[in-house]
Tab-separated table of C-alpha atoms and ligand atoms in Angstrom:
chain	number	residue	atom	x	y	z
A	1	MET	CA	-249.626	-102.621	81.750
A	2	ASN	CA	-249.076	-103.400	85.641
A	3	GLU	CA	-245.530	-102.365	85.905
A	4	PRO	CA	-246.469	-98.349	85.638
A	5	LEU	CA	-248.876	-98.750	87.769
A	6	ALA	CA	-246.452	-100.649	90.675
A	7	ARG	CA	-244.579	-97.783	89.942
A	8	ASP	CA	-247.027	-95.120	90.294
A	9	THR	CA	-248.197	-96.802	93.527
A	10	ASP	CA	-244.762	-97.044	94.959
A	11	ASP	CA	-244.187	-93.197	94.435
A	12	ASP	CA	-247.214	-92.194	95.823
A	13	VAL	CA	-246.291	-94.171	99.393
A	14	ASP	CA	-243.064	-92.334	99.139
A	15	ALA	CA	-244.352	-89.192	98.526
A	16	LEU	CA	-247.455	-89.869	101.307
A	17	ARG	CA	-244.296	-91.093	103.630
A	18	ALA	CA	-242.263	-87.811	103.036
A	19	ARG	CA	-245.713	-86.252	103.426
A	20	TRP	CA	-246.241	-87.783	106.467
A	21	ALA	CA	-242.954	-87.023	108.154
A	22	ARG	CA	-243.198	-83.451	107.137
A	23	GLU	CA	-246.555	-83.470	108.851
A	24	ARG	CA	-245.172	-85.086	111.676
A	25	LYS	CA	-242.206	-82.788	112.240
A	26	ALA	CA	-244.352	-79.739	112.119
A	27	ARG	CA	-247.050	-80.951	114.311
A	28	LEU	CA	-244.234	-81.934	117.040
A	29	ALA	CA	-242.796	-78.494	116.551
A	30	ALA	CA	-246.163	-77.068	116.957
A	31	GLU	CA	-247.050	-79.319	120.027
A	32	ALA	CA	-243.759	-78.369	121.849
A	33	ILE	CA	-244.321	-74.580	121.003
A	34	ALA	CA	-247.554	-74.987	122.579
A	35	GLU	CA	-246.205	-76.835	125.284
A	36	LYS	CA	-243.613	-73.702	126.146
A	37	ALA	CA	-246.662	-71.416	125.916
A	38	THR	CA	-248.649	-73.125	128.221
A	39	ARG	CA	-245.687	-73.813	130.905
A	40	GLU	CA	-244.779	-69.738	130.803
A	41	LEU	CA	-248.696	-69.096	130.975
A	42	TYR	CA	-249.266	-71.416	133.880
A	43	ASP	CA	-245.621	-70.131	135.622
A	44	ARG	CA	-247.249	-66.731	134.806
A	45	LYS	CA	-249.970	-67.708	136.489
A	46	GLY	CA	-248.484	-68.648	139.496
A	47	ASP	CA	-246.335	-66.000	139.943
A	48	LEU	CA	-249.468	-63.870	139.711
A	49	GLU	CA	-251.110	-65.964	142.454
A	50	LEU	CA	-248.215	-65.602	144.522
A	51	LEU	CA	-247.842	-61.967	144.108
A	52	GLU	CA	-252.026	-62.275	145.211
A	53	ALA	CA	-251.362	-64.130	148.210
A	54	VAL	CA	-248.741	-61.671	149.050
A	55	ALA	CA	-250.488	-58.785	148.580
A	56	ASN	CA	-253.708	-60.465	150.738
A	57	ALA	CA	-251.786	-61.190	153.031
A	58	SER	CA	-250.249	-57.870	153.526
A	59	ASN	CA	-253.582	-56.407	153.609
A	60	ALA	CA	-255.079	-59.081	155.864
A	61	ALA	CA	-251.900	-59.105	158.420
A	62	LYS	CA	-252.667	-57.492	161.953
A	63	ASP	CA	-249.058	-57.216	162.014
A	64	LEU	CA	-245.580	-57.263	160.323
A	65	ARG	CA	-244.439	-60.555	161.463
A	66	SER	CA	-247.668	-62.283	160.144
A	67	ALA	CA	-247.452	-61.166	156.614
A	68	LEU	CA	-243.623	-61.687	156.406
A	69	LYS	CA	-244.614	-65.208	157.469
A	70	VAL	CA	-246.936	-65.794	154.636
A	71	THR	CA	-244.558	-64.108	152.123
A	72	VAL	CA	-242.432	-66.754	152.853
A	73	ASP	CA	-244.386	-69.462	152.839
A	74	ALA	CA	-245.648	-68.711	149.756
A	75	VAL	CA	-242.196	-68.311	147.816
A	76	CYS	CA	-240.949	-71.055	149.144
A	77	ASN	CA	-244.184	-72.848	147.771
A	78	ARG	CA	-244.403	-71.646	144.571
A	79	SER	CA	-240.355	-72.024	144.041
A	80	GLY	CA	-239.873	-75.351	145.265
A	81	TRP	CA	-237.290	-74.255	147.747
A	82	PRO	CA	-236.987	-75.403	151.317
A	83	VAL	CA	-235.635	-72.453	153.271
A	84	GLY	CA	-236.612	-69.069	153.927
A	85	HIS	CA	-236.112	-66.554	156.316
A	86	VAL	CA	-235.969	-62.977	157.045
A	87	PHE	CA	-233.601	-60.158	158.242
A	88	LEU	CA	-234.917	-56.770	159.343
A	89	LEU	CA	-232.723	-53.477	159.355
A	90	SER	CA	-231.611	-52.481	163.243
A	91	ARG	CA	-232.364	-49.007	164.509
A	92	ASP	CA	-229.097	-47.935	163.571
A	93	GLY	CA	-229.771	-48.041	160.096
A	94	GLU	CA	-226.443	-50.169	159.517
A	95	THR	CA	-227.239	-54.132	160.708
A	96	LEU	CA	-229.429	-56.416	159.555
A	97	VAL	CA	-230.871	-58.875	162.278
A	98	PRO	CA	-232.734	-62.106	161.926
A	99	THR	CA	-236.490	-61.756	162.679
A	100	GLY	CA	-237.071	-65.535	163.811
A	101	VAL	CA	-239.078	-65.722	161.097
A	102	TRP	CA	-238.518	-69.076	159.054
A	103	HIS	CA	-240.056	-71.264	156.443
A	104	LEU	CA	-238.235	-74.708	156.947
A	105	ASP	CA	-239.889	-77.984	155.375
A	106	ASP	CA	-237.354	-79.952	157.342
A	107	PRO	CA	-236.597	-78.211	160.690
A	108	GLU	CA	-234.130	-80.855	161.849
A	109	LEU	CA	-232.464	-81.059	158.642
A	110	PHE	CA	-231.542	-77.340	158.614
A	111	ALA	CA	-231.410	-76.987	162.818
A	112	GLY	CA	-227.880	-76.310	162.609
A	113	PHE	CA	-228.199	-73.762	159.847
A	114	LYS	CA	-231.015	-71.874	161.816
A	115	ARG	CA	-229.071	-71.564	164.917
A	116	MET	CA	-226.252	-70.352	163.217
A	117	THR	CA	-228.154	-67.811	161.136
A	118	GLU	CA	-230.044	-66.534	164.219
A	119	ALA	CA	-226.985	-65.892	166.214
A	120	SER	CA	-225.504	-63.751	163.138
A	121	THR	CA	-225.935	-60.123	162.447
A	122	PHE	CA	-225.050	-58.340	159.007
A	123	THR	CA	-223.342	-55.366	158.410
A	124	ASN	CA	-222.789	-53.874	154.252
A	125	GLY	CA	-221.728	-55.889	151.903
A	126	VAL	CA	-221.037	-59.040	154.582
A	127	GLY	CA	-222.090	-62.194	153.693
A	128	ILE	CA	-225.787	-62.932	151.410
A	129	PRO	CA	-227.849	-60.186	153.243
A	130	GLY	CA	-224.934	-57.642	153.441
A	131	LYS	CA	-224.325	-57.896	149.869
A	132	VAL	CA	-228.605	-56.902	149.491
A	133	LEU	CA	-228.115	-54.205	151.918
A	134	ALA	CA	-224.904	-52.468	149.460
A	135	SER	CA	-226.479	-53.465	145.975
A	136	GLY	CA	-230.605	-52.943	147.207
A	137	ALA	CA	-230.724	-55.816	144.734
A	138	PRO	CA	-232.154	-59.246	144.274
A	139	ILE	CA	-228.765	-61.683	143.763
A	140	TRP	CA	-228.698	-65.370	142.946
A	141	ILE	CA	-225.709	-67.759	143.979
A	142	GLU	CA	-225.286	-70.625	141.998
A	143	ASP	CA	-223.415	-72.798	144.954
A	144	ALA	CA	-223.337	-70.509	148.539
A	145	LYS	CA	-221.209	-72.780	149.888
A	146	ALA	CA	-218.138	-72.223	147.473
A	147	ASP	CA	-218.688	-68.651	147.862
A	148	PRO	CA	-215.846	-67.163	150.272
A	149	ASN	CA	-218.489	-64.432	151.237
A	150	PHE	CA	-220.759	-66.942	152.987
A	151	PRO	CA	-219.784	-66.491	156.912
A	152	ARG	CA	-222.223	-69.284	157.364
A	153	GLY	CA	-220.926	-71.776	155.283
A	154	GLN	CA	-219.908	-74.168	157.987
A	155	ALA	CA	-223.212	-74.752	159.246
A	156	ALA	CA	-224.576	-75.014	156.335
A	157	GLU	CA	-222.074	-78.432	155.703
A	158	GLY	CA	-224.323	-80.427	156.929
A	159	GLY	CA	-228.158	-79.018	156.327
A	160	GLY	CA	-228.019	-79.630	152.238
A	161	VAL	CA	-227.752	-75.612	151.673
A	162	ASN	CA	-226.211	-74.877	148.377
A	163	ALA	CA	-228.011	-72.436	145.751
A	164	ALA	CA	-229.608	-68.857	147.468
A	165	PHE	CA	-231.225	-66.162	146.268
A	166	ALA	CA	-232.129	-62.925	148.130
A	167	PHE	CA	-234.112	-59.982	147.640
A	168	PRO	CA	-234.218	-56.738	149.250
A	169	ILE	CA	-237.284	-55.088	151.230
A	170	LEU	CA	-237.494	-51.753	149.985
A	171	ILE	CA	-238.998	-48.390	150.975
A	172	GLU	CA	-238.526	-46.087	148.219
A	173	ASP	CA	-234.889	-46.711	147.495
A	174	SER	CA	-233.852	-47.758	151.036
A	175	VAL	CA	-233.570	-51.327	152.243
A	176	VAL	CA	-235.086	-51.980	155.132
A	177	GLY	CA	-234.870	-56.168	154.949
A	178	VAL	CA	-233.574	-58.990	153.106
A	179	VAL	CA	-235.255	-61.797	152.333
A	180	GLU	CA	-232.906	-65.218	151.467
A	181	PHE	CA	-233.821	-68.551	150.344
A	182	PHE	CA	-231.949	-71.661	150.303
A	183	SER	CA	-232.207	-74.890	148.318
A	184	PRO	CA	-230.002	-77.912	148.373
A	185	VAL	CA	-229.217	-77.947	144.616
A	186	VAL	CA	-226.692	-76.062	143.209
A	187	ALA	CA	-229.067	-74.089	140.772
A	188	GLU	CA	-228.952	-71.767	138.101
A	189	PRO	CA	-230.173	-68.270	137.966
A	190	ASP	CA	-234.107	-68.301	137.558
A	191	ASP	CA	-234.788	-64.739	135.968
A	192	ARG	CA	-238.483	-65.206	136.511
A	193	LEU	CA	-237.973	-66.196	140.167
A	194	LEU	CA	-235.852	-63.016	140.519
A	195	GLU	CA	-238.176	-60.526	138.962
A	196	MET	CA	-241.162	-61.987	140.847
A	197	ALA	CA	-238.978	-61.484	144.741
A	198	ALA	CA	-238.330	-57.915	143.518
A	199	GLN	CA	-241.871	-57.833	143.150
A	200	VAL	CA	-242.660	-59.022	146.676
A	201	GLY	CA	-239.486	-57.198	147.686
A	202	LEU	CA	-241.685	-53.965	147.180
A	203	GLN	CA	-244.497	-55.004	148.571
A	204	LEU	CA	-243.321	-55.996	151.358
A	205	GLY	CA	-241.635	-52.735	151.761
A	206	ARG	CA	-245.499	-50.976	151.420
A	207	VAL	CA	-246.486	-53.295	154.372
A	208	MET	CA	-243.823	-52.232	156.434
A	209	GLU	CA	-244.230	-48.720	155.858
A	210	ARG	CA	-247.947	-48.985	156.892
A	211	ASP	CA	-246.411	-50.464	159.941
A	212	ARG	CA	-244.520	-47.980	160.774
A	213	HIS	CA	-247.274	-45.224	160.160
A	214	THR	CA	-249.801	-47.150	162.701
A	215	ARG	CA	-247.168	-47.874	165.252
A	216	GLU	CA	-246.272	-44.335	165.226
A	217	ILE	CA	-249.820	-43.285	165.097
A	218	ALA	CA	-250.650	-45.302	167.933
A	219	ARG	CA	-247.207	-43.692	169.964
A	220	ARG	CA	-248.452	-40.575	169.231
A	221	ALA	CA	-252.333	-41.182	170.177
A	222	GLU	CA	-250.558	-42.817	173.777
A	223	GLU	CA	-248.255	-39.224	173.911
A	224	LEU	CA	-251.656	-37.071	173.685
A	225	SER	CA	-253.371	-39.120	175.725
A	226	ARG	CA	-249.992	-38.799	178.728
A	227	TYR	CA	-250.393	-35.403	178.056
A	228	SER	CA	-253.689	-35.052	177.819
A	229	THR	CA	-253.685	-37.270	181.579
A	230	GLU	CA	-251.187	-34.852	183.360
A	231	LEU	CA	-253.296	-31.643	181.613
A	232	GLU	CA	-256.007	-32.671	184.150
A	233	HIS	CA	-254.099	-32.948	186.900
A	234	ALA	CA	-252.546	-29.980	186.390
A	235	ASN	CA	-255.904	-28.611	185.973
A	236	ASP	CA	-257.544	-29.854	189.090
A	237	GLU	CA	-254.382	-29.265	190.852
A	238	LEU	CA	-254.811	-25.787	189.799
A	239	LYS	CA	-258.265	-25.139	190.404
A	240	GLU	CA	-257.349	-26.879	194.292
A	241	PHE	CA	-254.850	-24.523	194.482
A	242	ALA	CA	-257.243	-21.084	193.395
A	243	TYR	CA	-259.976	-22.154	195.563
A	244	VAL	CA	-257.835	-22.893	198.729
A	245	ALA	CA	-255.679	-19.684	198.019
A	246	SER	CA	-259.148	-17.606	198.035
A	247	HIS	CA	-260.291	-19.834	200.719
A	248	ASP	CA	-257.840	-19.090	203.048
A	249	LEU	CA	-257.406	-15.210	202.235
A	250	THR	CA	-260.992	-14.468	203.585
A	251	GLU	CA	-260.208	-14.822	206.588
A	252	PRO	CA	-256.925	-12.612	206.770
A	253	LEU	CA	-258.636	-9.981	204.449
A	254	ARG	CA	-261.525	-9.651	206.534
A	255	THR	CA	-259.590	-8.895	209.482
A	256	ILE	CA	-257.799	-6.151	207.542
A	257	ALA	CA	-261.167	-4.782	206.323
A	258	GLY	CA	-262.292	-4.897	209.712
A	259	PHE	CA	-259.660	-2.807	211.204
A	260	VAL	CA	-259.353	-0.465	208.484
A	261	GLN	CA	-262.936	0.314	209.192
A	262	LEU	CA	-262.204	0.669	212.718
A	263	LEU	CA	-259.270	3.094	211.967
A	264	LYS	CA	-261.355	5.137	209.570
A	265	GLN	CA	-264.816	5.556	212.202
A	266	ARG	CA	-262.355	6.864	214.779
A	267	TYR	CA	-259.826	8.358	213.639
A	268	GLU	CA	-261.074	10.268	210.604
A	269	GLY	CA	-260.689	14.005	210.732
A	270	GLN	CA	-258.515	13.605	213.967
A	271	LEU	CA	-255.276	13.014	211.539
A	272	ASP	CA	-254.393	15.273	208.685
A	273	ASP	CA	-256.304	14.959	205.385
A	274	SER	CA	-253.964	12.969	203.467
A	275	ALA	CA	-253.999	10.171	206.400
A	276	ASP	CA	-257.977	10.490	205.871
A	277	GLU	CA	-257.282	10.337	201.921
A	278	TYR	CA	-254.556	7.080	202.317
A	279	ILE	CA	-257.526	5.364	204.752
A	280	GLY	CA	-259.677	6.130	202.087
A	281	PHE	CA	-257.601	4.521	199.503
A	282	VAL	CA	-257.358	1.489	202.067
A	283	VAL	CA	-260.564	0.615	202.495
A	284	ASP	CA	-261.750	1.084	198.548
A	285	GLY	CA	-258.808	-1.369	198.200
A	286	THR	CA	-260.067	-3.746	200.872
A	287	GLU	CA	-263.271	-4.051	199.332
A	288	ARG	CA	-262.393	-4.390	195.672
A	289	MET	CA	-260.041	-7.383	196.965
A	290	GLN	CA	-262.811	-8.656	199.291
A	291	ALA	CA	-265.195	-8.566	195.813
A	292	LEU	CA	-262.244	-10.475	193.615
A	293	ILE	CA	-261.464	-13.345	196.019
A	294	GLU	CA	-265.356	-13.844	196.663
A	295	GLY	CA	-265.867	-14.089	192.844
A	296	LEU	CA	-262.802	-16.268	192.435
A	297	LEU	CA	-264.337	-18.723	195.176
A	298	SER	CA	-267.261	-18.365	193.802
A	299	TYR	CA	-265.946	-19.546	190.438
A	300	SER	CA	-263.604	-22.159	191.515
A	301	ARG	CA	-267.090	-23.490	193.753
A	302	THR	CA	-268.919	-23.867	190.298
A	303	GLY	CA	-266.425	-26.757	189.271
A	304	ARG	CA	-265.704	-28.322	191.911
A	305	SER	CA	-268.414	-30.873	192.177
A	306	GLU	CA	-270.475	-32.978	190.569
A	307	LEU	CA	-273.279	-31.757	188.534
A	308	VAL	CA	-276.564	-32.789	190.031
A	309	ALA	CA	-279.233	-32.347	187.776
A	310	THR	CA	-282.863	-31.829	189.032
A	311	PRO	CA	-285.891	-30.430	187.137
A	312	VAL	CA	-285.281	-26.795	187.166
A	313	ASP	CA	-288.520	-24.603	186.477
A	314	LEU	CA	-286.747	-21.146	185.011
A	315	ASN	CA	-289.437	-19.059	186.130
A	316	ASP	CA	-289.194	-19.406	189.397
A	317	THR	CA	-285.227	-19.532	188.984
A	318	LEU	CA	-285.594	-15.931	186.816
A	319	ASN	CA	-288.148	-14.752	189.227
A	320	ARG	CA	-285.324	-14.880	192.377
A	321	ALA	CA	-282.796	-13.490	190.046
A	322	ILE	CA	-284.793	-10.621	190.006
A	323	GLY	CA	-285.684	-10.032	193.573
A	324	ALA	CA	-282.036	-10.534	194.196
A	325	LEU	CA	-281.221	-7.350	191.927
A	326	ALA	CA	-284.231	-5.145	192.921
A	327	ALA	CA	-282.212	-2.638	194.661
A	328	ALA	CA	-279.976	-2.350	191.141
A	329	ILE	CA	-283.040	-2.579	188.561
A	330	ALA	CA	-285.252	-0.085	190.818
A	331	GLU	CA	-281.892	2.619	191.083
A	332	SER	CA	-281.492	2.561	187.050
A	333	LYS	CA	-285.408	2.541	186.377
A	334	ALA	CA	-284.907	-1.110	184.430
A	335	GLU	CA	-287.801	-2.214	182.124
A	336	LEU	CA	-287.908	-5.775	182.432
A	337	GLU	CA	-289.534	-8.054	179.645
A	338	MET	CA	-289.556	-11.819	180.370
A	339	GLY	CA	-291.037	-14.370	178.265
A	340	GLU	CA	-292.259	-17.903	179.167
A	341	LEU	CA	-288.997	-20.304	180.209
A	342	PRO	CA	-288.994	-24.077	180.495
A	343	ILE	CA	-288.232	-26.620	182.669
A	344	VAL	CA	-284.680	-28.141	182.344
A	345	ALA	CA	-282.606	-30.276	184.169
A	346	GLY	CA	-280.174	-28.898	186.024
A	347	ASP	CA	-278.587	-27.201	189.356
A	348	ALA	CA	-280.964	-24.589	190.456
A	349	THR	CA	-278.172	-22.695	191.941
A	350	GLN	CA	-276.214	-22.291	189.571
A	351	LEU	CA	-278.575	-21.446	186.975
A	352	GLY	CA	-279.932	-18.473	189.303
A	353	ARG	CA	-275.866	-17.441	189.438
A	354	LEU	CA	-276.514	-17.558	185.678
A	355	PHE	CA	-279.376	-15.164	185.015
A	356	GLU	CA	-278.274	-12.555	187.963
A	357	ASN	CA	-275.083	-12.398	186.581
A	358	LEU	CA	-276.483	-11.619	183.050
A	359	ILE	CA	-279.167	-9.213	184.198
A	360	SER	CA	-277.435	-7.748	186.700
A	361	ASN	CA	-274.544	-6.865	183.563
A	362	ALA	CA	-277.522	-5.912	181.553
A	363	VAL	CA	-278.528	-2.840	184.024
A	364	LYS	CA	-274.959	-2.219	184.718
A	365	PHE	CA	-273.243	-1.859	181.350
A	366	ARG	CA	-276.428	0.621	180.312
A	367	GLY	CA	-275.681	3.897	178.092
A	368	ASP	CA	-277.988	6.966	178.493
A	369	ARG	CA	-280.820	5.693	177.805
A	370	PRO	CA	-282.952	3.807	180.532
A	371	PRO	CA	-282.327	-0.007	180.361
A	372	VAL	CA	-284.550	-2.152	178.442
A	373	VAL	CA	-283.950	-5.838	179.084
A	374	LYS	CA	-285.193	-8.568	177.614
A	375	ILE	CA	-285.606	-12.269	178.746
A	376	GLY	CA	-286.992	-14.966	176.928
A	377	ALA	CA	-286.496	-18.774	175.489
A	378	GLU	CA	-287.554	-20.551	172.255
A	379	LEU	CA	-287.299	-24.075	171.518
A	380	LYS	CA	-285.229	-24.753	168.320
A	381	GLY	CA	-284.131	-27.984	166.628
A	382	GLY	CA	-285.024	-29.765	169.903
A	383	VAL	CA	-282.867	-27.609	172.439
A	384	TRP	CA	-283.569	-24.131	174.000
A	385	LEU	CA	-282.355	-21.301	172.881
A	386	PHE	CA	-282.282	-18.205	175.728
A	387	PHE	CA	-281.355	-14.866	175.303
A	388	VAL	CA	-280.710	-11.837	177.900
A	389	SER	CA	-280.787	-8.648	176.088
A	390	ASP	CA	-279.785	-5.034	176.458
A	391	ASN	CA	-280.481	-1.740	174.853
A	392	GLY	CA	-276.840	-0.860	176.432
A	393	ILE	CA	-273.442	0.326	175.474
A	394	GLY	CA	-272.976	-3.032	173.370
A	395	ILE	CA	-269.707	-4.626	173.186
A	396	ASP	CA	-267.233	-4.337	170.226
A	397	GLU	CA	-267.143	-7.557	167.685
A	398	ARG	CA	-263.131	-7.777	168.585
A	399	HIS	CA	-263.986	-8.514	172.335
A	400	ARG	CA	-267.145	-10.661	172.694
A	401	GLU	CA	-264.895	-13.971	172.682
A	402	ARG	CA	-262.487	-12.842	175.369
A	403	ILE	CA	-265.101	-11.553	178.105
A	404	PHE	CA	-266.142	-14.834	178.644
A	405	ASN	CA	-262.529	-15.396	180.239
A	406	VAL	CA	-262.120	-15.206	184.259
A	407	PHE	CA	-260.833	-11.268	185.294
A	408	GLU	CA	-261.041	-10.083	181.455
A	409	ARG	CA	-263.235	-6.368	181.795
A	410	LEU	CA	-263.422	-3.774	178.870
A	411	HIS	CA	-263.600	-1.090	181.672
A	412	GLY	CA	-261.746	0.610	184.805
A	413	ALA	CA	-263.095	0.082	188.133
A	414	GLY	CA	-263.668	3.957	187.690
A	415	GLU	CA	-266.420	3.535	185.031
A	416	TYR	CA	-268.128	0.303	185.949
A	417	GLN	CA	-267.678	-1.622	189.062
A	418	GLY	CA	-267.104	-5.079	188.863
A	419	THR	CA	-264.439	-8.076	189.072
A	420	GLY	CA	-264.325	-9.649	185.360
A	421	ILE	CA	-265.365	-12.958	187.123
A	422	GLY	CA	-269.146	-12.727	186.177
A	423	LEU	CA	-269.320	-14.131	182.503
A	424	SER	CA	-266.509	-17.058	183.442
A	425	ILE	CA	-269.193	-18.519	185.661
A	426	CYS	CA	-271.909	-17.765	183.518
A	427	LYS	CA	-269.662	-19.522	180.551
A	428	LYS	CA	-268.978	-22.247	183.326
A	429	VAL	CA	-272.397	-22.752	184.048
A	430	VAL	CA	-273.689	-23.315	180.903
A	431	GLU	CA	-270.999	-25.457	179.894
A	432	ARG	CA	-271.418	-27.918	182.970
A	433	HIS	CA	-275.433	-28.034	181.382
A	434	GLY	CA	-273.758	-29.546	178.626
A	435	GLY	CA	-274.526	-26.083	176.353
A	436	ARG	CA	-272.859	-23.105	174.860
A	437	ILE	CA	-273.007	-19.757	175.353
A	438	TRP	CA	-272.048	-16.143	173.242
A	439	VAL	CA	-272.933	-12.800	172.387
A	440	GLU	CA	-274.285	-10.740	169.716
A	441	GLU	CA	-275.104	-7.549	169.027
A	442	THR	CA	-278.867	-5.911	170.155
A	443	PRO	CA	-280.514	-4.516	166.569
A	444	GLY	CA	-280.479	-0.864	167.581
A	445	GLY	CA	-277.602	-0.914	169.429
A	446	GLY	CA	-276.546	-3.468	172.899
A	447	SER	CA	-275.704	-6.825	173.906
A	448	THR	CA	-277.700	-9.959	173.359
A	449	PHE	CA	-276.196	-12.841	175.090
A	450	LYS	CA	-277.590	-15.927	174.370
A	451	PHE	CA	-277.096	-19.626	175.517
A	452	ILE	CA	-278.517	-22.827	174.547
A	453	LEU	CA	-279.026	-25.527	177.178
A	454	PRO	CA	-280.516	-28.812	176.563
A	455	GLY	CA	-284.509	-29.716	177.480
A	456	LEU	CA	-285.411	-32.487	179.703
A	457	GLY	CA	-282.442	-35.383	179.253
A	458	GLY	CA	-280.730	-33.834	175.747
A	459	ASP	CA	-277.820	-32.938	175.084
A	460	ALA	CA	-277.568	-29.402	173.168
A	461	THR	CA	-273.901	-29.417	171.887
A	462	SER	CA	-274.535	-32.894	170.064
B	1	LIG	P1	-267.759	-7.682	185.133
B	1	LIG	O1	-269.485	-7.110	185.098
B	1	LIG	O2	-267.859	-7.599	186.896
B	1	LIG	O3	-267.126	-6.596	184.839
B	1	LIG	P2	-268.021	-9.623	183.709
B	1	LIG	O4	-267.080	-11.127	183.726
B	1	LIG	O5	-269.209	-10.105	183.894
B	1	LIG	O6	-267.385	-9.163	184.900
B	1	LIG	O7	-268.054	-9.417	182.426
B	1	LIG	C1	-266.736	-8.977	181.799
B	1	LIG	C2	-266.534	-7.986	180.856
B	1	LIG	O8	-267.944	-7.993	179.717
B	1	LIG	C3	-267.189	-6.795	181.795
B	1	LIG	O9	-266.195	-5.459	182.373
B	1	LIG	C4	-268.131	-5.539	180.448
B	1	LIG	O10	-266.613	-5.011	179.646
B	1	LIG	C5	-268.448	-6.796	179.550
B	1	LIG	N1	-269.906	-6.770	179.903
B	1	LIG	C6	-270.305	-7.671	180.356
B	1	LIG	N2	-271.567	-7.669	180.266
B	1	LIG	C7	-272.143	-6.860	179.109
B	1	LIG	C8	-273.422	-6.194	178.755
B	1	LIG	N3	-274.282	-6.224	178.761
B	1	LIG	N4	-272.778	-4.865	178.061
B	1	LIG	C9	-271.817	-4.548	177.567
B	1	LIG	N5	-270.605	-5.065	178.496
B	1	LIG	C10	-270.860	-5.905	179.120
């Protein structure tokens, strides 16, 4: 009765053993798969960390060299390879030159190789860097010393340099540098490492591009500042020249004017009619020239010295300007309407000239009706807005900017007398006081000159 039971038991044990063996195999296989997957994940994580480190270094690096150094260190630490170095393409676009950016686990061991590398340059196709330059792709060499195209093989002898891999730094499709790594063991190509290296190369290309742009911007900024200094010098010289020239011309011109006047007084009517006419032309010409030179002198004087600002009550300034123009105002029967003006910080003489020039023009450029000139100011947004308006001949819109330039006149001397300097002085005065001047049309006809001046201590241009 027991026997069948014993057989049953043996069969069960066998079956159990077989099942256990199957399960063990399956479990080992599953463990192997899991281990492989974990390792791959771990490697991927490492790769990503490396790329992230390179990206961070690229963004944070103050200069290109520090970004290259961080990258070479990161790749060596990640791959376990002890030697890394960077070549950059020279300006000629054909030669790779060593940068002095290295990662060396053991500087003494690799000293010979480093010396040799730093004394070498590589052109298309020559050595490991030259090969990468030619192909634009990463390369892997299992045993560099056995490679006939490895000029530094001799120095590598003592240094334990065997396997090598290198990748290009790319800006778009152009190789701008090569990063190379060496290992003392002969190693099989590692596709993952190569793929990651390609990514790093692209990343470094972006850093180099940014570095180039930054340097280009700095170069242009420096150039601009040089031009601007030169321009300032030229401008100063020109101002000085205008001042000296007009100043020195005054004296001989005064002599000419004096003698021509004398000629006219003594000999008018004694010569023939043409001679009288010619003398008249010379007198007119010299007077105009005197007015021009005086204007020029006044213009160059306005910008010569630093503005010394003191509180100026513009009501006083305006009254003095009107006093100086009394004859012209009376002769033209001009009607003046004046509002209350403020106190500003400025140069009283220059501000006086500003009002005098504007009011003189308002009276001078009258049409058929008697001139009505209005002068006033209002506080707008923290700055004083002044106006001097007239009901005169007006200014065509297309000339409203250029009339502020020196010698710009819209009329011949026969129509309206003048030198074309008055408004350029006005502009200079207003701008030196930190303000702005322009002209608009008066409703109903005429011109309204407007300007802003900062209040006491303010800045009207901001
Ligand atoms: P000038 O008065 O000596 O001619 P300005 O520099 O003062 O020189 O003025 C330049 C030109 O602007 C004048 O010749 C004139 O054509 C025009 N202009 C200036 N003020 C007025 C005004 N109030 N009305 C019309 N035109 C004017």
